[in-house]
Coordinates of C-alpha atoms and ligand atoms in Angstrom, one line a residue:
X1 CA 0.0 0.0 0.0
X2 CA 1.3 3.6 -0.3
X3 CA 1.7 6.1 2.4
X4 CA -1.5 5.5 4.4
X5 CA -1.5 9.6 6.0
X6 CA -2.3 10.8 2.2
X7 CA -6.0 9.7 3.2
X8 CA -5.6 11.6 6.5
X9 CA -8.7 13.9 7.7
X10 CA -9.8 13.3 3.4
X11 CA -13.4 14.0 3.4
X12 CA -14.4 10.1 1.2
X13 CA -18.4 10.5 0.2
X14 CA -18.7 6.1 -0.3
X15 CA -21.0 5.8 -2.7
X16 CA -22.8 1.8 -2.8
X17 CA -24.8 0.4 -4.8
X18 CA -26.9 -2.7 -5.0
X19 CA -24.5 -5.6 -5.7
X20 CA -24.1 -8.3 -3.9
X21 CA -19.8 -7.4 -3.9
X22 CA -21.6 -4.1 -1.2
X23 CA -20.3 -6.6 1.9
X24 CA -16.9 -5.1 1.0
X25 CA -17.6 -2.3 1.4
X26 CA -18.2 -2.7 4.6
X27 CA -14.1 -3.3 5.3
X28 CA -13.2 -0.7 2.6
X29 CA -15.6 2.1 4.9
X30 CA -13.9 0.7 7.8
X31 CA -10.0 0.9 6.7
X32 CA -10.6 4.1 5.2
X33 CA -11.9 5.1 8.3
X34 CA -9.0 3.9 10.2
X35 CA -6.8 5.4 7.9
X36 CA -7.8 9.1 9.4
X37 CA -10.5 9.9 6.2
X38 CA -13.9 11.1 6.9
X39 CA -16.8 8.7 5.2
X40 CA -19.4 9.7 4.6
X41 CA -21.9 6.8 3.7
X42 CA -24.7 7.1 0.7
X43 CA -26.2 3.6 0.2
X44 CA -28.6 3.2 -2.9
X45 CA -32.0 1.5 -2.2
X46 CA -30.9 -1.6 -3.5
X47 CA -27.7 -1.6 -1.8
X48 CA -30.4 -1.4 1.4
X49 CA -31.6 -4.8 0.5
X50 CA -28.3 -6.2 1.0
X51 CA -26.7 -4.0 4.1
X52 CA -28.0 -2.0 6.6
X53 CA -27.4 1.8 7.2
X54 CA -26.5 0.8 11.3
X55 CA -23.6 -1.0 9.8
X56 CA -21.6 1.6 8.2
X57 CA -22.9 4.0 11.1
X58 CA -21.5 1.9 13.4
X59 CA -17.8 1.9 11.5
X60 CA -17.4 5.7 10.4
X61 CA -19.3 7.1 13.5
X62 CA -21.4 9.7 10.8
X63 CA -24.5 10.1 9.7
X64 CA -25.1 7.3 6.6
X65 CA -27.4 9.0 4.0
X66 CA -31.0 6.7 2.5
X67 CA -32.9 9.0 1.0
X68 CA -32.6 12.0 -1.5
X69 CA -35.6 14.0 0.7
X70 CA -34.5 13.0 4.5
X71 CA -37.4 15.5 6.6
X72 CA -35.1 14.8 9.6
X73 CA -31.2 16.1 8.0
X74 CA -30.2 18.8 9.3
X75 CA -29.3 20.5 6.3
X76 CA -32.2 20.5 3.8
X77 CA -29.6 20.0 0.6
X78 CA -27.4 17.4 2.1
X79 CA -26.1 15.9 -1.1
X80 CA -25.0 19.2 -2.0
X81 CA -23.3 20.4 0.8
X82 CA -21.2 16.6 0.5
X83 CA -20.7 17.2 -3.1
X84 CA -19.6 20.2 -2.8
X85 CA -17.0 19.5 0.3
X86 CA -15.6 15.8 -0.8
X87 CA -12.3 15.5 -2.0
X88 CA -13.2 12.3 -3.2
X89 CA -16.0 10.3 -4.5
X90 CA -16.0 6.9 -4.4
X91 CA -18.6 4.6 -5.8
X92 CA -17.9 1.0 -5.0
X93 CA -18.9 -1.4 -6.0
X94 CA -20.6 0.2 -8.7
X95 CA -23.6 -1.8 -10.9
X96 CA -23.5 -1.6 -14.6
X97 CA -27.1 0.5 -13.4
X98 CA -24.9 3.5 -11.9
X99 CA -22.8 3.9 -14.4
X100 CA -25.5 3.9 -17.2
X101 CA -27.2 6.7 -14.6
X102 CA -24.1 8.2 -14.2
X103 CA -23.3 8.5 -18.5
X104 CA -27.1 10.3 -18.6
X105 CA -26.9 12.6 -15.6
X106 CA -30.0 11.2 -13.6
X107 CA -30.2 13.0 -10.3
X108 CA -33.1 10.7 -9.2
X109 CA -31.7 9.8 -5.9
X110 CA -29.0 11.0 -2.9
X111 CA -26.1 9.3 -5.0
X112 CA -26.8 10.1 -8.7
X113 CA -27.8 14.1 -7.4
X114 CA -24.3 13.8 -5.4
X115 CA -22.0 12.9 -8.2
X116 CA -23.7 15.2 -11.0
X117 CA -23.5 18.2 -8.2
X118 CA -19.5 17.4 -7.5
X119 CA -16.6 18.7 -9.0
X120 CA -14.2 16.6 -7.0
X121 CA -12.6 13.7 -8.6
X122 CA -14.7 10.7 -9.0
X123 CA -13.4 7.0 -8.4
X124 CA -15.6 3.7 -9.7
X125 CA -15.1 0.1 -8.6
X126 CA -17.5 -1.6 -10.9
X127 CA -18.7 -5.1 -9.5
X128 CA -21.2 -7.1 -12.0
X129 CA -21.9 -9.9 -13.9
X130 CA -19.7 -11.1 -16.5
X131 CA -22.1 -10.4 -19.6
X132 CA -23.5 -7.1 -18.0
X133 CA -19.7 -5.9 -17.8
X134 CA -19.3 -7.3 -21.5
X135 CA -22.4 -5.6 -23.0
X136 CA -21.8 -2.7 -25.6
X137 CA -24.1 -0.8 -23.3
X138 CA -21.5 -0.7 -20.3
X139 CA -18.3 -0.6 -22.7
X140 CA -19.7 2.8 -24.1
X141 CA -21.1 3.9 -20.7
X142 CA -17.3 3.0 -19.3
X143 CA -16.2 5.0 -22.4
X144 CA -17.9 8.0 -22.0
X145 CA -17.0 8.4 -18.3
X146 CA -13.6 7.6 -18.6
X147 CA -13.6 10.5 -21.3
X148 CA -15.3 12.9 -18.7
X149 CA -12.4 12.4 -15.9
X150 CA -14.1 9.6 -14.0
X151 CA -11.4 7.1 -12.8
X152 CA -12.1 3.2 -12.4
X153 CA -10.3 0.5 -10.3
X154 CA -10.9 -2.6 -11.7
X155 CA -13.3 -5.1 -12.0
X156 CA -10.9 -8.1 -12.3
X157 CA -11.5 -11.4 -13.7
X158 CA -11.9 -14.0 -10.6
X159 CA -15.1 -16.1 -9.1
X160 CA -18.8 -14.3 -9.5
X161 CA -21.8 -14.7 -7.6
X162 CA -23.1 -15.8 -10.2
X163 CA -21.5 -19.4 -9.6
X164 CA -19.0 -18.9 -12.9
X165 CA -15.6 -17.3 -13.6
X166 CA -14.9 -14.0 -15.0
X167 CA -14.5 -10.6 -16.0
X168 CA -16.6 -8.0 -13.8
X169 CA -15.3 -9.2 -9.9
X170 CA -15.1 -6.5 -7.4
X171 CA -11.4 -5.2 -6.8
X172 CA -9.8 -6.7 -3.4
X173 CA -9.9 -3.7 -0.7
X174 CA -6.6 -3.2 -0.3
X175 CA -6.0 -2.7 -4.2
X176 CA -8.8 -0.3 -4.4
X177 CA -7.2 1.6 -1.0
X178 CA -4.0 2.2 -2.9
X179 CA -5.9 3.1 -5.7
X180 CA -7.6 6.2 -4.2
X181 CA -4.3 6.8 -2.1
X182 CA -2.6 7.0 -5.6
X183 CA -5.3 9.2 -7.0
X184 CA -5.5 11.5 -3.8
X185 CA -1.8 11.6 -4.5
X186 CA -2.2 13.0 -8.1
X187 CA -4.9 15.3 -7.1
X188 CA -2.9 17.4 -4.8
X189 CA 0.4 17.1 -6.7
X190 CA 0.5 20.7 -8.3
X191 CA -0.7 22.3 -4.6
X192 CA 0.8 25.6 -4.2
X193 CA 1.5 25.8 -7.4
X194 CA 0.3 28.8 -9.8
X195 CA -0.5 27.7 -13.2
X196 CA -1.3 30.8 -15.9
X197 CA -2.9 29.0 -19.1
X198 CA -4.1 30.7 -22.2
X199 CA -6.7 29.4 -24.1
X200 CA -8.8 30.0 -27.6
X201 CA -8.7 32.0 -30.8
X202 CA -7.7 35.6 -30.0
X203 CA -9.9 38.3 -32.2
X204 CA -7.5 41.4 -33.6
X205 CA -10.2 43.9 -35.5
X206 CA -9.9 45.3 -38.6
X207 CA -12.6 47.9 -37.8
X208 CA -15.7 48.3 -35.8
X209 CA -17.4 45.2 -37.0
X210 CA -14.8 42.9 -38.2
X211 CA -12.0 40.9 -36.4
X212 CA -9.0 38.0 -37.9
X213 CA -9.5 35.1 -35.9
X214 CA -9.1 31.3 -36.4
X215 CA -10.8 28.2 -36.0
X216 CA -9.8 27.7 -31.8
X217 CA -13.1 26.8 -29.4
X218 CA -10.4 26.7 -26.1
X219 CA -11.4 23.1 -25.8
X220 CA -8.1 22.3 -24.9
X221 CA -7.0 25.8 -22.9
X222 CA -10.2 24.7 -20.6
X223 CA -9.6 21.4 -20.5
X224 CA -5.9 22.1 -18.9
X225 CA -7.3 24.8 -16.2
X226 CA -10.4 22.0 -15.1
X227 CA -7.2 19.2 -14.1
X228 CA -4.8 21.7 -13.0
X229 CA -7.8 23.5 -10.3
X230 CA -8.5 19.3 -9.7
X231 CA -4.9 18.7 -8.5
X232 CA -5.1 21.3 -6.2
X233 CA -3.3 24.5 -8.4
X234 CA -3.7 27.8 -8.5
X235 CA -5.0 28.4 -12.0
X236 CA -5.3 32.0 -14.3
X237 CA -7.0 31.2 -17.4
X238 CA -6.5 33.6 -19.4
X239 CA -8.5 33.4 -22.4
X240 CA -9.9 34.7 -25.9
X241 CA -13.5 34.6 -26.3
X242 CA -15.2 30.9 -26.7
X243 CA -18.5 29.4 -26.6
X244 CA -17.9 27.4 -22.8
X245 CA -18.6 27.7 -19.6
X246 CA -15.8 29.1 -17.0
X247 CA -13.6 26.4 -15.7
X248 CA -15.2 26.4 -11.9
X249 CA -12.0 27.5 -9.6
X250 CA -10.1 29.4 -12.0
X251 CA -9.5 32.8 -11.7
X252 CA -11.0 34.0 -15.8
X253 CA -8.9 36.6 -17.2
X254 CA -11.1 37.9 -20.6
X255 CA -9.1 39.1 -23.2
X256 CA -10.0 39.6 -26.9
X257 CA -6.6 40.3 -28.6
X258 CA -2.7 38.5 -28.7
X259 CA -1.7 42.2 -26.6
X260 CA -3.8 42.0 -24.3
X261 CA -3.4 38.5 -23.9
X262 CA 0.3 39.2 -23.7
X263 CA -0.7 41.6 -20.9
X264 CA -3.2 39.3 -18.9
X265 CA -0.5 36.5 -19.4
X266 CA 2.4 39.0 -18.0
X267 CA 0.8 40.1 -15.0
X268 CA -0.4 36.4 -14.1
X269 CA 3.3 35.1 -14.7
X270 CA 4.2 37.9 -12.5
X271 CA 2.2 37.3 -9.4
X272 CA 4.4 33.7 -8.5
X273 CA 3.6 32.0 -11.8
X274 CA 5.1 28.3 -11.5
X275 CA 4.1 27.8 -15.3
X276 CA 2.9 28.8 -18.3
X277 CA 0.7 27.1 -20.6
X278 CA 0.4 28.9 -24.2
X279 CA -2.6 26.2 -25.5
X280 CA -4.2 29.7 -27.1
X281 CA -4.2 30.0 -30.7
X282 CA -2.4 33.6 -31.0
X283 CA -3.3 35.7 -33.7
X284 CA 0.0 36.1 -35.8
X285 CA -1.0 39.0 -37.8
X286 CA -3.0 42.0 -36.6
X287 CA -4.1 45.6 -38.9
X288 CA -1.6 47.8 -39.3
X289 CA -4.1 50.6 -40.3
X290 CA -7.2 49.5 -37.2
X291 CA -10.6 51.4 -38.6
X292 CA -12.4 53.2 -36.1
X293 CA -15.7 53.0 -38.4
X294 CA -16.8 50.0 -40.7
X295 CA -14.9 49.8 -43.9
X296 CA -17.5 50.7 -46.0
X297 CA -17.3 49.0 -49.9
X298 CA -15.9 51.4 -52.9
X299 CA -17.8 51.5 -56.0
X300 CA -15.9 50.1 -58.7
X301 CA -13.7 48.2 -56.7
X302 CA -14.0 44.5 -56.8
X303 CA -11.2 43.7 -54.1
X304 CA -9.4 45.5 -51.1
X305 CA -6.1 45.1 -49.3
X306 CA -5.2 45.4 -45.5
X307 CA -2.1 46.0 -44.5
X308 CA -0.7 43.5 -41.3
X309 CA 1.9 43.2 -39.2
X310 CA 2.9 40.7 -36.8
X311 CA 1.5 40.3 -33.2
X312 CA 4.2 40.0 -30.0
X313 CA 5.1 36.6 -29.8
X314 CA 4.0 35.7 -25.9
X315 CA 6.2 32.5 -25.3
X316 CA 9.2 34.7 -26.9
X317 CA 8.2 37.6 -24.3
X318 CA 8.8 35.2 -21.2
X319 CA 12.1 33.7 -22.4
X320 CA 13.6 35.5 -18.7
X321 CA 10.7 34.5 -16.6
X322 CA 11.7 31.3 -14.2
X323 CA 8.8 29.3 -14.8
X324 CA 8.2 26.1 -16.7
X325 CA 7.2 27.1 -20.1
X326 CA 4.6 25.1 -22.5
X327 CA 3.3 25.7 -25.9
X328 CA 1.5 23.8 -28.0
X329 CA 2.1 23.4 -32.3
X330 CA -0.5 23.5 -34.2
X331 CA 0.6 22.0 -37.9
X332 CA -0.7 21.1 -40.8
X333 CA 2.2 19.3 -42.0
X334 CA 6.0 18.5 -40.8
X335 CA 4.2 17.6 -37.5
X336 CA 7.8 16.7 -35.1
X337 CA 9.8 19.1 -37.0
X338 CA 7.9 22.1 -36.9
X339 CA 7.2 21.3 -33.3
X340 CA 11.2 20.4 -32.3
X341 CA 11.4 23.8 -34.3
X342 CA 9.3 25.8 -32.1
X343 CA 10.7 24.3 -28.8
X344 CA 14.0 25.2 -29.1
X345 CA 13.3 28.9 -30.8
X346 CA 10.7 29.7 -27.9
X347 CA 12.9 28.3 -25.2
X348 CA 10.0 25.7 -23.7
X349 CA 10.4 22.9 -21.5
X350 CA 7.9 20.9 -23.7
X351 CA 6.0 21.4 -26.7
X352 CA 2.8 19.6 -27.7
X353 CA 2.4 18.8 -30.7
X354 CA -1.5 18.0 -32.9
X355 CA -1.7 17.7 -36.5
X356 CA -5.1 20.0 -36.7
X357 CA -5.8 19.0 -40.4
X358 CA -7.3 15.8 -39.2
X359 CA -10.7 16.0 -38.4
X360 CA -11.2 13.9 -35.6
X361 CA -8.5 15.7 -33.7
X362 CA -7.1 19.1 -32.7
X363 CA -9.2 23.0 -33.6
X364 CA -13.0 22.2 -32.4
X365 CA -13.0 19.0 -31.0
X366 CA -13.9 17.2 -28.1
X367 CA -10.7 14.8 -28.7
X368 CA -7.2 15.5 -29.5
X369 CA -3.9 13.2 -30.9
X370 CA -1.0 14.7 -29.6
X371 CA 2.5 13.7 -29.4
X372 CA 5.1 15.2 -26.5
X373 CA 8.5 16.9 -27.2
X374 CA 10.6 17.6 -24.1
X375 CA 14.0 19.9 -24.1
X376 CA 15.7 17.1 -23.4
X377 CA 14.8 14.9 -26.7
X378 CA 12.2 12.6 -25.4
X379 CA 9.0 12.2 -27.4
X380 CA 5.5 10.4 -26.2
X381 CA 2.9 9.7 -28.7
X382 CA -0.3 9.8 -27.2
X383 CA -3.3 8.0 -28.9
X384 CA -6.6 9.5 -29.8
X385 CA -7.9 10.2 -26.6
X386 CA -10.7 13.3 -24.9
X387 CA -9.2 16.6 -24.7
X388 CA -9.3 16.0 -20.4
X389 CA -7.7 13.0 -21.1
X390 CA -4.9 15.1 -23.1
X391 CA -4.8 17.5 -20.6
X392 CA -4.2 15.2 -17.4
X393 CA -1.1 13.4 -19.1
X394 CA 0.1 17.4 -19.8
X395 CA -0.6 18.1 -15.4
X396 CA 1.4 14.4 -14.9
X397 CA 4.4 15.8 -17.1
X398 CA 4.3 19.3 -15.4
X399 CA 3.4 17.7 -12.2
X400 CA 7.4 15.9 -13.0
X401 CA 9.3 19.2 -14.1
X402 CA 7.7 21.8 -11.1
Ligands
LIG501 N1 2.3 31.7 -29.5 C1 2.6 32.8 -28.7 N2 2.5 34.1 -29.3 C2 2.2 34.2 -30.6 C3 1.9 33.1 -31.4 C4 2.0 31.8 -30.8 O1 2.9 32.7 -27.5 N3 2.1 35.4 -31.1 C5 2.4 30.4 -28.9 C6 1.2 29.5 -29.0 O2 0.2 29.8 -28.0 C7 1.7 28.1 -29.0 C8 3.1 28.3 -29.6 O3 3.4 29.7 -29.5 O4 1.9 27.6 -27.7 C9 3.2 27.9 -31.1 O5 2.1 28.5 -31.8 P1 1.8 28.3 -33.3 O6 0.7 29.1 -33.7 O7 1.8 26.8 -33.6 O8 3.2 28.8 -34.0 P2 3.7 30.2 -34.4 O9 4.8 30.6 -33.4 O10 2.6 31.2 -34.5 O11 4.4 29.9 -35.8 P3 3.7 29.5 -37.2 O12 2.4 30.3 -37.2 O13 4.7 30.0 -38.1 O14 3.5 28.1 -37.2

């Protein structure tokens, strides 16, 4: 097991379902307990027709939560208040039911209204029949949560109550302790740490009404500030307009154009930036002649001509600061060279590179192919994975060089 203290005065919501593996989780309440974490107990209604409330009572000495409408809680909103304060959920064992709940975003109980209402990192220990684990139905379910961040430990293959052998037993106790220990782990491992990330297309107007931009929704740029705020950083996102909802525990610095995201990006670098991550797509050309009014059309004249120069270069403008630098190459072709290129001219620590002419990957995407270039040579292809998915391997790398 590794260090037990990481689970220390860790506020656990245990999340169990009805399967018959919900025994266990009887010991896992008990040595998490013992371990120094606070659990707090929300049993399903099936999970009541195999174990009693009393039981975990008894073991974490809190309040176990039945029902979605308890008359007698204190707080009127319980779920929320537990969602909102967790560092952890865990739901184990978890039925192929739960996760298919948990893929649609049912609230319908104290569990399912929990989880949707958290932002803290979510932990799954599946326990189920072989074929039910099997099914397309839970593969794609398991799919689509793994995409959104939610992290599972096991099932493994082993004896099921069913009377047969197979893939779908619930994890031993002890392998899904370390698990959450290791996952606590990564979820505090940039603490302290301030993390300034810039993110979408920046705008740079030609007149009153009209702006050069590019084809970047931020996808990625958000992505990177939701797992850096879940491993406990300090995070500045400063960003270019885009269509999504601010990152929750960011601080949102709005910016429109490449100077003034040079600006917000200065002054966030400035105030004990550990590291900079350039995922924005800057603008490399902005008017040389702005308009105050709309350019309005000439008779006669069929085509028109603006004048641009080149935006600062932000990386290039931190060369001196003493923070891990990142930037990201966007490319259409020459994919490592281009990249290697940029890392060395911009001075980064690591580059990451996405061919954005495919397009299942890269500009406007929930998914991204990337491959990592480090300073010091090494390259890491990763496959076609979620944009979260890219951006937790990034906070692993970071989490390395800080
Ligand atoms: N970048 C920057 N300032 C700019 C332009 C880009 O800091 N004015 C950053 C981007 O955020 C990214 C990295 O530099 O992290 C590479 O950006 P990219 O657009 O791929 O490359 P450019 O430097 O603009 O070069 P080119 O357009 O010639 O490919």
């Amino acid at each position: 097991m590794a260090e037990i203290d990481i689970l220390e005065n860790k506020r656990i919501v245990l999340g169990v379902t009805g399967s018959i593996a919900c025994y266990k989780a009887i010991d896992l309440a008990s040595k998490l307990t013992q371990a120094g974490a606070n659990v707090d107990v929300i049993l399903t209604r099936s999970a009541q027709e195999f174990i009693s409330a009393i039981t975990f009572r008894s073991l974490t000495h809190r309040k176990v939560i039945t029902d979605l409408f308890d008359a007698e809680s204190e707080d009127p909103i319980e779920h929320i208040a537990l969602a909102k304060n967790a560092d952890m959920i865990v739901v184990a064992p978890a039925t192929a039911n739960i996760l298919a709940k948990m893929k649609y975003g049912f609230a319908d109980d104290a569990l399912t209204a929990t989880i949707l209402a958290t932002t803290s990192p979510i932990v799954v220990a599946p326990a189920m029949e072989s074929n039910m684990w099997a099914n397309n139905a839970t593969q794609e379910n398991i799919t689509t949560l793994i995409k959104r961040g939610v992290k599972f430990i096991g099932p493994v293959e082993g004896h099921l109550a069913s009377g047969g052998s197979g893939y779908g037993r619930f994890e031993s106790v002890d392998s899904i302790i370390s698990g959450i220990q290791n996952i606590l782990e990564q979820t505090t491992d940039l603490k302290e740490k301030h993390i300034v990330i810039s993110a979408g297309g920046t705008q740079e107007p030609i007149d009153a009404v009209r702006v050069i931009t590019n084809r970047s929704s931020g996808k990625q740029g958000y992505a990177l500030a939701s797992a850096a705020v879940s491993r406990g950083a300090r995070v500045t996102l400063v960003t270019a307009p885009t269509a999504l909802p601010d990152p929750p525990g960011a601080t949102i610095v709005k910016i429109n154009t490449a100077r003034e995201m040079l600006k917000g990006v200065t002054d966030a670098v400035k105030d004990n930036g550990d590291a900079l991550i350039m995922a924005a797509a800057v603008a490399d050309w902005e008017s040389d002649n702005q308009s105050k009014n709309k350019i309005k059309k000439t008779a006669g004249e069929n085509t028109m001509s603006i004048s641009l120069k080149q935006t600062p270069d932000i990386l290039k403008a931190m060369s001196d600061e003493k923070i891990i630098k990142i930037g990201f190459a966007a490319e259409t072709e020459n994919l490592i060279e281009n990249a290697t290129e940029k890392l060395k001219e911009k001075k980064l620590d690591m580059i990451v590179a996405n061919d954005v002419s495919s397009k299942d990957s890269g500009f406007n995407v929930d998914n991204n192919r990337v491959v990592i270039l480090d300073k010091k040579g090494s390259k890491t292809e990763l496959p076609l994975i979620s944009k979260l998915q890219v951006a937790d391997h990034i906070m692993d790398r970071l989490s390395e060089l800080l």
